[in-house]
Coordinates of C-alpha atoms in Angstrom, one line a residue:
Q186 CA -9.9 9.6 3.9
V187 CA -9.6 6.4 1.9
Q188 CA -8.8 6.7 -1.8
L189 CA -9.3 3.9 -4.3
V190 CA -7.4 3.6 -7.5
E191 CA -8.7 1.1 -10.0
S192 CA -7.1 -0.5 -13.1
G193 CA -8.2 -2.9 -15.7
G194 CA -11.4 -3.1 -17.6
G195 CA -11.9 -2.7 -21.3
L196 CA -13.5 -4.5 -24.2
V197 CA -13.6 -8.3 -24.5
Q198 CA -15.4 -10.8 -26.6
P199 CA -18.0 -13.2 -25.0
G200 CA -16.2 -16.1 -23.3
G201 CA -13.1 -14.0 -22.7
S202 CA -11.4 -12.9 -19.5
L203 CA -10.4 -9.6 -17.8
R204 CA -8.8 -8.7 -14.5
L205 CA -9.6 -5.7 -12.4
S206 CA -7.3 -4.4 -9.6
C207 CA -7.8 -1.8 -6.9
E208 CA -5.5 -0.3 -4.3
A209 CA -6.7 1.6 -1.2
S210 CA -4.7 4.3 0.4
G211 CA -5.3 6.2 3.6
R212 CA -6.8 3.2 5.4
T213 CA -6.9 3.7 9.1
C214 CA -9.6 1.3 10.4
S215 CA -9.9 -2.3 11.3
N216 CA -12.5 -4.8 10.0
F217 CA -11.8 -3.5 6.6
A218 CA -13.6 -4.9 3.6
M219 CA -13.0 -4.3 -0.1
G220 CA -14.8 -5.5 -3.2
W221 CA -16.6 -4.7 -6.4
F222 CA -20.1 -3.5 -7.3
R223 CA -21.3 -2.9 -10.9
Q224 CA -24.0 -0.9 -12.5
A225 CA -25.4 -1.5 -16.0
P226 CA -27.5 1.2 -17.8
G227 CA -31.0 1.3 -16.4
K228 CA -30.2 -1.1 -13.6
E229 CA -29.4 -0.8 -10.0
R230 CA -26.0 -1.3 -8.6
E231 CA -25.3 -4.9 -7.6
L232 CA -22.7 -6.8 -5.7
V233 CA -20.1 -8.5 -7.8
A234 CA -17.8 -9.7 -5.0
S235 CA -16.4 -8.6 -1.7
I236 CA -13.8 -9.7 0.8
R237 CA -13.9 -9.0 4.6
W238 CA -10.4 -9.3 5.9
S239 CA -11.4 -10.1 9.5
G240 CA -12.7 -13.7 9.2
G241 CA -11.6 -14.0 5.6
N242 CA -15.2 -13.8 4.5
L243 CA -16.1 -13.8 0.8
A244 CA -19.3 -12.8 -0.9
Y245 CA -20.3 -13.1 -4.5
G246 CA -23.3 -11.9 -6.5
D247 CA -25.3 -14.8 -7.8
P248 CA -24.8 -13.9 -11.5
V249 CA -21.0 -14.2 -11.2
K250 CA -20.6 -17.3 -9.0
G251 CA -18.3 -19.8 -10.5
R252 CA -17.0 -17.4 -13.1
F253 CA -15.4 -14.5 -11.1
T254 CA -12.9 -14.8 -8.3
I255 CA -11.9 -12.1 -5.8
S256 CA -8.6 -12.0 -4.1
G257 CA -6.5 -9.5 -2.3
N258 CA -3.8 -8.6 0.2
N259 CA -4.8 -7.2 3.5
A260 CA -1.4 -5.8 4.3
K261 CA -1.3 -3.9 1.0
S262 CA -5.0 -3.0 1.0
T263 CA -5.3 -4.3 -2.6
V264 CA -8.1 -6.4 -4.2
S265 CA -8.3 -8.0 -7.6
L266 CA -11.2 -9.5 -9.5
Q267 CA -10.5 -12.2 -12.1
M268 CA -13.4 -12.4 -14.5
N269 CA -13.6 -15.5 -16.7
G270 CA -16.4 -16.7 -19.0
L271 CA -17.6 -13.1 -19.6
E272 CA -21.0 -12.6 -21.0
P273 CA -22.7 -9.6 -22.6
E274 CA -24.8 -9.3 -19.5
D275 CA -21.6 -8.5 -17.5
T276 CA -21.3 -5.2 -19.4
A277 CA -21.3 -2.5 -16.8
I278 CA -19.3 0.1 -14.9
Y279 CA -17.4 -1.7 -12.2
Y280 CA -16.7 0.2 -9.0
C281 CA -14.1 -0.7 -6.4
V282 CA -15.5 -0.3 -2.9
A283 CA -14.1 -0.2 0.6
G284 CA -15.5 0.2 4.1
C285 CA -14.7 0.0 7.8
R286 CA -16.4 -2.0 10.5
I287 CA -18.5 -4.0 8.0
I288 CA -20.3 -6.9 9.7
L289 CA -20.7 -10.2 7.9
S290 CA -24.4 -9.8 7.2
A291 CA -23.9 -6.4 5.6
M292 CA -21.3 -7.4 3.1
R293 CA -23.8 -7.5 0.2
S294 CA -25.3 -4.1 0.7
A295 CA -23.9 -1.1 -1.2
R296 CA -24.8 1.1 1.7
S297 CA -22.2 -0.6 3.8
Y298 CA -19.3 0.8 1.8
D299 CA -18.2 4.4 2.5
Y300 CA -15.6 4.6 -0.2
W301 CA -16.1 4.2 -3.9
G302 CA -13.7 4.3 -6.8
Q303 CA -14.3 6.3 -10.0
G304 CA -15.4 3.1 -11.8
T305 CA -14.0 1.3 -14.8
Q306 CA -16.0 0.2 -17.9
V307 CA -16.2 -3.4 -18.8
T308 CA -17.8 -4.2 -22.2
V309 CA -18.5 -7.7 -23.4
S310 CA -19.3 -7.7 -27.1
Q311 CA -18.4 -9.3 -30.4

């Protein structure tokens, strides 16, 4: 059973930056992928960014392209999300996700990820 431990998040003013981190334990599979989804009140969960270690593939949600950067360490099963230029629309609960045997075309789907963290709140406000 994979467990995810998240850190980071909090309150930041518009234009500011935050960094989220996540570590996975209990990983036993190959073709592992990790990333972040978010959910704002009244909205569906959406991809923020994900990384698929086999192939080194990255995927970003359109609203965050050019502002957020995902990085990680396959050997340590860790992933981080650097968020710059934060906007009020980025306010949401951010979930660390992980999954096994995720194919490239499925990286953007929440259903591809079997493991979810507890979530961490990110609030962008004056």
